[in-house]
Tab-separated table of C-alpha atoms and ligand atoms in Angstrom:
chain	number	residue	atom	x	y	z
A	1	MET	CA	42.348	323.556	241.790
A	2	SER	CA	43.319	320.136	243.097
A	3	GLY	CA	46.309	319.347	245.199
A	4	THR	CA	46.811	322.982	246.435
A	5	GLY	CA	45.355	322.753	249.882
A	6	THR	CA	46.714	320.740	252.727
A	7	GLY	CA	44.398	318.148	252.861
A	8	GLY	CA	44.510	317.867	248.895
A	9	ALA	CA	45.385	314.635	247.143
A	10	ALA	CA	48.081	315.601	245.928
A	11	ASN	CA	49.749	316.912	249.204
A	12	ALA	CA	48.865	313.150	250.773
A	13	ALA	CA	50.935	311.377	247.922
A	14	VAL	CA	53.678	313.687	247.702
A	15	ARG	CA	53.950	313.024	251.579
A	16	ARG	CA	53.682	309.440	251.181
A	17	LYS	CA	56.426	309.753	248.856
A	18	ILE	CA	58.745	311.540	251.241
A	19	MET	CA	57.969	309.154	253.999
A	20	GLY	CA	58.581	305.888	252.122
A	21	PHE	CA	61.463	305.170	253.977
A	22	ILE	CA	59.691	304.557	257.184
A	23	VAL	CA	58.369	301.931	254.797
A	24	SER	CA	61.342	300.333	254.107
A	25	GLN	CA	63.243	300.910	257.381
A	26	ALA	CA	59.872	299.397	259.079
A	27	ILE	CA	60.521	296.134	256.705
A	28	HIS	CA	64.055	296.207	257.501
A	29	ALA	CA	63.498	295.975	261.283
A	30	VAL	CA	60.597	293.082	261.235
A	31	CYS	CA	62.829	291.413	259.282
A	32	GLU	CA	66.112	291.604	261.484
A	33	LEU	CA	63.559	290.483	264.541
A	34	GLY	CA	62.526	287.252	262.490
A	35	VAL	CA	58.759	288.286	263.022
A	36	PRO	CA	57.879	287.031	259.231
A	37	ASP	CA	59.617	283.556	259.932
A	38	ARG	CA	57.671	283.405	262.918
A	39	LEU	CA	54.423	283.792	261.247
A	40	ALA	CA	55.685	281.518	258.755
A	41	ASP	CA	54.514	278.789	261.127
A	42	GLY	CA	51.068	280.187	261.128
A	43	PRO	CA	48.764	283.124	262.457
A	44	ALA	CA	50.250	284.770	265.976
A	45	ALA	CA	48.928	287.276	268.723
A	46	VAL	CA	51.329	289.996	269.568
A	47	PRO	CA	52.083	289.126	272.805
A	48	GLU	CA	53.017	285.709	271.448
A	49	LEU	CA	54.695	287.023	268.793
A	50	ALA	CA	56.427	289.907	270.718
A	51	ALA	CA	57.741	287.230	273.187
A	52	GLY	CA	59.337	284.513	270.324
A	53	THR	CA	60.707	287.879	268.743
A	54	GLY	CA	62.248	289.470	271.230
A	55	ALA	CA	60.192	292.899	270.664
A	56	ASP	CA	58.491	295.248	272.659
A	57	ALA	CA	54.696	294.311	272.139
A	58	GLY	CA	53.341	297.679	271.877
A	59	ALA	CA	56.004	298.541	268.913
A	60	LEU	CA	55.227	295.339	266.961
A	61	HIS	CA	51.833	296.045	266.767
A	62	ARG	CA	52.551	300.205	265.629
A	63	PHE	CA	55.162	297.904	263.272
A	64	LEU	CA	53.006	295.619	261.951
A	65	ARG	CA	49.750	298.044	261.839
A	66	VAL	CA	52.006	300.229	259.018
A	67	LEU	CA	53.219	297.260	257.379
A	68	ALA	CA	49.666	295.621	256.977
A	69	ALA	CA	48.450	298.169	255.789
A	70	GLU	CA	51.181	297.680	253.152
A	71	GLY	CA	49.337	294.369	252.225
A	72	LEU	CA	52.368	292.509	254.058
A	73	PHE	CA	50.114	291.126	256.789
A	74	THR	CA	46.761	290.865	257.887
A	75	GLU	CA	45.406	291.351	261.254
A	76	ASP	CA	42.159	289.873	262.054
A	77	PRO	CA	39.493	291.635	264.633
A	78	ALA	CA	41.144	288.983	267.865
A	79	GLY	CA	44.097	290.917	266.982
A	80	THR	CA	45.896	288.153	265.228
A	81	PHE	CA	48.171	288.556	262.456
A	82	ALA	CA	49.291	286.466	259.702
A	83	LEU	CA	51.315	286.768	256.474
A	84	THR	CA	50.272	287.589	252.648
A	85	ALA	CA	51.353	286.138	249.396
A	86	GLU	CA	53.581	289.598	249.571
A	87	GLY	CA	54.873	289.233	253.216
A	88	ARG	CA	55.731	285.697	252.926
A	89	LEU	CA	58.478	286.730	250.506
A	90	LEU	CA	60.487	288.389	254.183
A	91	CYS	CA	60.168	284.971	255.007
A	92	ALA	CA	63.952	283.932	254.623
A	93	ALA	CA	63.075	280.175	253.507
A	94	GLU	CA	60.800	281.073	250.973
A	95	PRO	CA	61.596	280.667	247.664
A	96	GLY	CA	62.977	283.800	245.445
A	97	SER	CA	62.768	285.567	249.346
A	98	LEU	CA	63.902	289.089	249.483
A	99	ARG	CA	64.702	288.966	252.729
A	100	HIS	CA	68.177	289.289	251.761
A	101	PHE	CA	67.213	292.665	249.787
A	102	ALA	CA	65.938	293.935	252.782
A	103	GLU	CA	69.169	293.934	254.479
A	104	LEU	CA	70.930	295.360	251.648
A	105	MET	CA	68.955	298.530	251.846
A	106	SER	CA	69.500	299.020	255.182
A	107	GLY	CA	72.866	299.227	257.575
A	108	GLU	CA	75.595	301.436	255.770
A	109	ALA	CA	73.917	301.398	252.860
A	110	TYR	CA	70.746	303.381	254.192
A	111	VAL	CA	73.121	305.881	256.250
A	112	ALA	CA	74.851	306.495	252.789
A	113	TRP	CA	71.598	307.669	251.423
A	114	SER	CA	71.059	310.154	253.947
A	115	ARG	CA	73.765	311.582	251.836
A	116	ALA	CA	72.390	310.952	248.271
A	117	ALA	CA	72.226	315.010	247.660
A	118	HIS	CA	76.453	314.509	247.167
A	119	SER	CA	75.677	311.944	244.434
A	120	LEU	CA	73.240	314.512	243.039
A	121	ARG	CA	76.108	317.215	243.248
A	122	THR	CA	78.970	315.279	242.092
A	123	GLY	CA	77.758	312.065	240.093
A	124	GLU	CA	79.851	310.237	243.014
A	125	ALA	CA	79.221	307.434	245.432
A	126	ALA	CA	77.767	309.146	248.635
A	127	PHE	CA	78.978	306.248	250.339
A	128	ALA	CA	82.887	306.921	250.061
A	129	ALA	CA	82.291	310.578	251.190
A	130	VAL	CA	80.315	309.622	254.339
A	131	TYR	CA	82.697	306.554	255.532
A	132	GLY	CA	85.571	308.182	253.964
A	133	SER	CA	86.652	304.946	251.667
A	134	PRO	CA	85.295	302.963	248.113
A	135	PHE	CA	81.872	300.375	249.486
A	136	PHE	CA	84.677	297.446	248.544
A	137	ASP	CA	87.265	298.943	250.823
A	138	TRP	CA	85.778	299.673	253.329
A	139	LEU	CA	83.974	296.063	253.159
A	140	ALA	CA	87.272	294.694	253.215
A	141	GLU	CA	88.405	296.604	256.811
A	142	HIS	CA	84.712	295.456	258.171
A	143	PRO	CA	84.188	291.836	258.624
A	144	GLU	CA	81.164	291.369	259.749
A	145	GLU	CA	79.379	293.784	257.390
A	146	ALA	CA	81.064	292.003	254.912
A	147	ALA	CA	79.995	288.797	255.602
A	148	ARG	CA	76.361	290.257	255.815
A	149	PHE	CA	76.735	291.578	252.632
A	150	ASP	CA	78.130	287.918	250.811
A	151	ARG	CA	74.832	286.394	252.254
A	152	ALA	CA	72.931	288.981	250.987
A	153	GLN	CA	74.038	288.788	247.683
A	154	ALA	CA	74.169	284.958	247.843
A	155	GLY	CA	70.413	285.367	248.437
A	156	LEU	CA	69.678	287.129	245.420
A	157	VAL	CA	71.604	284.525	243.425
A	158	GLU	CA	68.461	282.188	243.528
A	159	MET	CA	66.334	284.050	240.890
A	160	ARG	CA	69.490	285.626	239.493
A	161	LEU	CA	70.273	282.119	237.974
A	162	LEU	CA	67.413	280.792	236.099
A	163	PRO	CA	68.607	282.362	232.412
A	164	LEU	CA	71.732	280.876	233.307
A	165	LEU	CA	70.988	277.304	234.056
A	166	GLU	CA	69.287	277.371	231.040
A	167	ARG	CA	71.722	278.568	228.061
A	168	ASP	CA	73.436	276.055	226.418
A	169	TRP	CA	76.441	274.415	228.256
A	170	ASP	CA	77.694	271.927	226.042
A	171	GLY	CA	81.076	272.083	225.412
A	172	ALA	CA	81.762	275.013	227.998
A	173	GLY	CA	84.531	272.932	230.043
A	174	THR	CA	85.901	275.342	232.666
A	175	VAL	CA	83.692	278.210	233.897
A	176	VAL	CA	84.954	281.830	235.579
A	177	ASP	CA	82.886	283.240	237.853
A	178	VAL	CA	84.634	286.688	237.886
A	179	GLY	CA	83.664	288.373	241.107
A	180	GLY	CA	81.842	285.516	241.882
A	181	GLY	CA	81.185	286.186	245.694
A	182	ASN	CA	80.918	283.312	248.244
A	183	GLY	CA	80.515	280.668	245.833
A	184	VAL	CA	76.535	280.296	245.434
A	185	LEU	CA	76.397	281.087	241.887
A	186	MET	CA	79.268	278.759	240.906
A	187	SER	CA	77.691	276.249	242.938
A	188	ALA	CA	74.924	276.136	241.710
A	189	LEU	CA	75.472	276.046	238.424
A	190	LEU	CA	78.159	272.737	238.789
A	191	ALA	CA	75.297	271.141	240.328
A	192	ALA	CA	72.913	271.218	237.825
A	193	ARG	CA	75.971	270.647	234.850
A	194	PRO	CA	78.382	268.020	236.410
A	195	ASP	CA	80.544	268.410	232.856
A	196	LEU	CA	81.507	271.483	233.834
A	197	LYS	CA	84.591	272.437	235.993
A	198	GLY	CA	85.098	275.966	238.121
A	199	ILE	CA	87.172	279.255	238.966
A	200	VAL	CA	85.712	281.727	241.513
A	201	PHE	CA	88.424	284.804	241.325
A	202	ASP	CA	87.424	287.518	243.775
A	203	LEU	CA	88.400	289.633	246.827
A	204	PRO	CA	90.928	287.857	248.837
A	205	HIS	CA	88.755	287.636	251.658
A	206	VAL	CA	85.201	287.089	249.412
A	207	VAL	CA	87.135	283.946	248.251
A	208	ASP	CA	87.462	282.229	251.380
A	209	GLY	CA	83.820	282.009	251.620
A	210	ALA	CA	83.757	280.624	248.067
A	211	ARG	CA	86.037	278.056	248.988
A	212	ARG	CA	83.839	277.169	252.450
A	213	THR	CA	80.535	276.848	249.944
A	214	LEU	CA	82.067	274.969	247.623
A	215	ALA	CA	83.452	272.122	249.714
A	216	GLU	CA	80.355	272.081	251.625
A	217	ALA	CA	78.517	271.147	248.154
A	218	GLY	CA	81.157	268.461	247.831
A	219	LEU	CA	82.604	270.535	244.761
A	220	ALA	CA	86.049	270.914	245.856
A	221	GLY	CA	87.428	268.867	243.329
A	222	ARG	CA	85.677	270.534	240.138
A	223	THR	CA	86.804	273.765	241.398
A	224	ARG	CA	89.699	276.450	242.234
A	225	CYS	CA	88.704	279.406	244.096
A	226	ALA	CA	91.734	282.609	243.581
A	227	GLY	CA	91.870	285.506	245.226
A	228	GLY	CA	93.130	288.844	243.899
A	229	ASP	CA	91.899	292.489	241.862
A	230	PHE	CA	90.147	292.260	238.437
A	231	PHE	CA	91.874	295.646	237.692
A	232	ALA	CA	94.812	293.671	237.588
A	233	GLY	CA	93.995	290.760	235.640
A	234	VAL	CA	91.392	287.861	236.179
A	235	PRO	CA	92.975	284.164	236.087
A	236	ALA	CA	93.003	282.316	232.556
A	237	GLY	CA	92.017	278.827	231.417
A	238	GLY	CA	88.387	279.292	231.583
A	239	ARG	CA	86.233	278.697	228.172
A	240	VAL	CA	83.220	281.100	229.773
A	241	TYR	CA	83.348	284.171	231.687
A	242	VAL	CA	81.180	285.088	233.998
A	243	LEU	CA	80.357	288.917	235.487
A	244	ALA	CA	77.133	288.654	237.344
A	245	GLN	CA	75.985	291.712	238.943
A	246	ILE	CA	79.738	293.203	238.404
A	247	LEU	CA	79.862	296.036	235.960
A	248	HIS	CA	76.600	297.694	237.540
A	249	ASP	CA	78.690	298.417	240.518
A	250	TRP	CA	81.199	300.643	238.562
A	251	ALA	CA	81.082	303.893	236.404
A	252	ASP	CA	81.882	303.035	232.650
A	253	GLY	CA	85.710	303.635	232.782
A	254	GLU	CA	86.312	300.977	235.213
A	255	ALA	CA	83.547	298.712	233.782
A	256	VAL	CA	85.502	298.879	230.588
A	257	ALA	CA	88.971	297.978	232.354
A	258	ILE	CA	87.302	294.806	233.993
A	259	LEU	CA	85.900	293.617	230.434
A	260	ARG	CA	89.523	294.215	228.798
A	261	ARG	CA	90.909	292.072	231.748
A	262	CYS	CA	88.616	289.316	231.003
A	263	HIS	CA	88.874	289.864	226.941
A	264	GLU	CA	92.919	289.012	227.850
A	265	ALA	CA	92.206	286.200	229.820
A	266	MET	CA	89.741	284.167	227.538
A	267	PRO	CA	90.254	282.300	224.439
A	268	PRO	CA	89.261	283.883	220.942
A	269	ASP	CA	86.506	281.369	220.640
A	270	GLY	CA	85.430	282.162	224.435
A	271	ALA	CA	81.806	283.234	226.053
A	272	LEU	CA	81.318	286.688	227.871
A	273	LEU	CA	77.981	286.691	229.989
A	274	LEU	CA	76.259	289.474	232.003
A	275	LEU	CA	73.302	289.153	235.031
A	276	GLU	CA	72.635	292.424	234.865
A	277	GLN	CA	69.600	294.721	234.808
A	278	VAL	CA	68.425	296.233	231.326
A	279	VAL	CA	67.007	299.748	232.139
A	280	PRO	CA	63.850	300.058	229.700
A	281	GLU	CA	64.299	303.438	227.861
A	282	ASP	CA	60.714	304.459	228.994
A	283	GLY	CA	58.890	306.567	231.292
A	284	GLU	CA	57.641	303.970	233.176
A	285	PRO	CA	58.332	303.623	236.553
A	286	HIS	CA	60.953	300.011	236.673
A	287	PRO	CA	62.648	298.434	239.670
A	288	ALA	CA	66.367	298.854	237.355
A	289	LYS	CA	65.854	302.819	237.466
A	290	LEU	CA	65.840	302.658	241.415
A	291	LEU	CA	68.692	300.227	241.576
A	292	ASP	CA	70.543	302.424	239.122
A	293	LEU	CA	70.288	305.324	241.860
A	294	HIS	CA	71.692	302.926	244.511
A	295	MET	CA	74.359	301.908	242.696
A	296	LEU	CA	75.203	305.633	242.418
A	297	VAL	CA	75.251	306.408	245.616
A	298	LEU	CA	76.867	303.243	247.326
A	299	LEU	CA	79.107	302.621	244.337
A	300	GLY	CA	79.014	305.436	242.140
A	301	GLY	CA	77.897	302.379	239.279
A	302	ARG	CA	75.314	302.582	237.171
A	303	GLU	CA	72.233	299.909	235.519
A	304	ARG	CA	72.156	300.680	231.996
A	305	THR	CA	69.781	300.990	228.955
A	306	ALA	CA	70.410	297.771	226.522
A	307	ALA	CA	72.293	300.497	224.038
A	308	GLN	CA	74.519	301.481	226.882
A	309	TRP	CA	75.253	297.555	227.351
A	310	ARG	CA	76.454	297.044	223.851
A	311	ASP	CA	78.250	300.485	223.640
A	312	LEU	CA	79.964	299.390	227.222
A	313	LEU	CA	81.163	295.366	225.644
A	314	ALA	CA	82.298	297.273	222.406
A	315	ARG	CA	84.600	299.311	224.183
A	316	GLY	CA	85.832	296.431	226.179
A	317	GLY	CA	86.391	294.316	223.153
A	318	PHE	CA	83.493	292.063	222.818
A	319	GLU	CA	80.400	292.581	220.865
A	320	GLN	CA	77.076	291.442	222.192
A	321	VAL	CA	75.541	288.193	220.841
A	322	SER	CA	72.162	287.875	222.773
A	323	ALA	CA	70.180	289.215	225.803
A	324	THR	CA	67.898	286.893	227.741
A	325	GLU	CA	65.793	288.354	230.210
A	326	GLY	CA	64.900	286.537	233.876
A	327	PRO	CA	62.776	287.347	236.101
A	328	ARG	CA	65.448	289.338	238.343
A	329	SER	CA	68.135	290.353	235.397
A	330	THR	CA	68.529	289.415	231.893
A	331	LEU	CA	71.619	286.986	230.691
A	332	ILE	CA	73.552	288.816	228.388
A	333	GLU	CA	75.983	286.925	226.103
A	334	ALA	CA	79.094	288.504	224.010
A	335	ARG	CA	81.663	286.729	222.058
A	336	PRO	CA	85.581	288.786	222.251
A	337	LEU	CA	86.338	290.920	219.263
A	338	PRO	CA	89.350	290.014	217.531
A	339	GLY	CA	92.446	292.106	217.511
A	340	VAL	CA	91.648	294.551	221.330
A	341	THR	CA	94.552	295.979	221.916
A	342	PRO	CA	95.654	295.368	225.706
A	343	ALA	CA	95.248	299.009	226.876
A	344	SER	CA	93.554	300.521	229.640
B	1	SAM	C1	77.296	292.912	243.592
B	1	SAM	S1	79.048	291.491	244.161
B	1	SAM	C2	78.126	290.561	243.110
B	1	SAM	C3	78.409	289.450	243.706
B	1	SAM	C4	78.599	287.982	242.513
B	1	SAM	N1	79.097	287.798	241.670
B	1	SAM	C5	76.637	287.869	242.605
B	1	SAM	O1	76.225	287.696	241.530
B	1	SAM	O2	76.087	287.364	243.625
B	1	SAM	C6	80.080	292.353	243.479
B	1	SAM	C7	81.213	291.498	243.737
B	1	SAM	O3	82.583	291.908	242.910
B	1	SAM	C8	83.686	291.535	244.008
B	1	SAM	N2	84.764	292.879	243.954
B	1	SAM	C9	85.067	294.487	244.428
B	1	SAM	N3	85.934	294.575	243.529
B	1	SAM	C10	86.829	293.785	243.369
B	1	SAM	C11	88.056	293.881	243.006
B	1	SAM	N4	89.029	294.644	242.669
B	1	SAM	N5	88.192	292.512	242.559
B	1	SAM	C12	87.544	291.532	242.242
B	1	SAM	N6	86.443	291.438	242.940
B	1	SAM	C13	86.071	291.991	243.291
B	1	SAM	C14	82.878	291.920	245.609
B	1	SAM	O4	83.890	291.246	246.233
B	1	SAM	C15	82.064	291.110	245.287
B	1	SAM	O5	81.975	290.079	245.613
């Protein structure tokens, strides 16, 4: 019988899955000390690398041994380490860097995962059970962690943007980025399209960051930043409303409420753009299926299938017009349906 003995392949495979967090957190640890960034300048021996990053040399060698076996680094016989093509993606300056994503999967998010069974039992966020308040409320009380979260989101925008930039923006006028974080998406969009104006809307403590980003990009004259709560209402005055990685943070009831607030604010010929993951309806592994669980554990939210997105949009008063797949998320475009009542 295969896989029943303690030395069996099945046993080893399951042990490897159980210990998966060790690889994930080891990646985060070497990123935190800037090890991949140091190696971006060229291969280095462990003592030199340890001295340059503030690591303990013995521990660094053991971390790198594990991550080299995962294909992120190479070690030559003289003990010199170098980045592989995969490892390069952990460097902060690399296009499409996953450095910030590693950061997002650590810290309080990782602590929340230690109570994932709470989410399994209740269908609700383990984060709130561990930390005593929902994630975004908690961030509002923890400026350092909030700044790190905004930085990490901004770092992910680059790849997210691609299908958005390729869209036809002629005549779009003013774009409202609802939950626009620290304004990086708006800044890139307006830099690419000098004919557009923008409004970035987010929680008051977050839009301060957007104001800085847009001013530094020389875009203050074409933008406005507004602080508020998207469950209470979103700014009017736009023709195109963007929700980038917003609805996946929320369960259906709240997601529908956000859509309704956008519907109320936008003109009848306006457009709604979602940048979200689409969960494939097959039995194959897919990053969106893992992120779906992460949304549940952290926020009580969810990733959705193509049919679930269409259904959610309809409940929010919209009809899906198109879906364009990008490298990290799908651009779903919708138009407001007439005759939608402002309820909920
Ligand atoms: C996952 S982040 C996405 C940020 C940005 N759109 C992006 O693509 O990187 C979710 C954003 O929703 C904002 N948010 C959460 N609750 C909110 C609320 N009640 N009203 C307005 N914004 C809110 C957060 O501050 C955060 O910037």
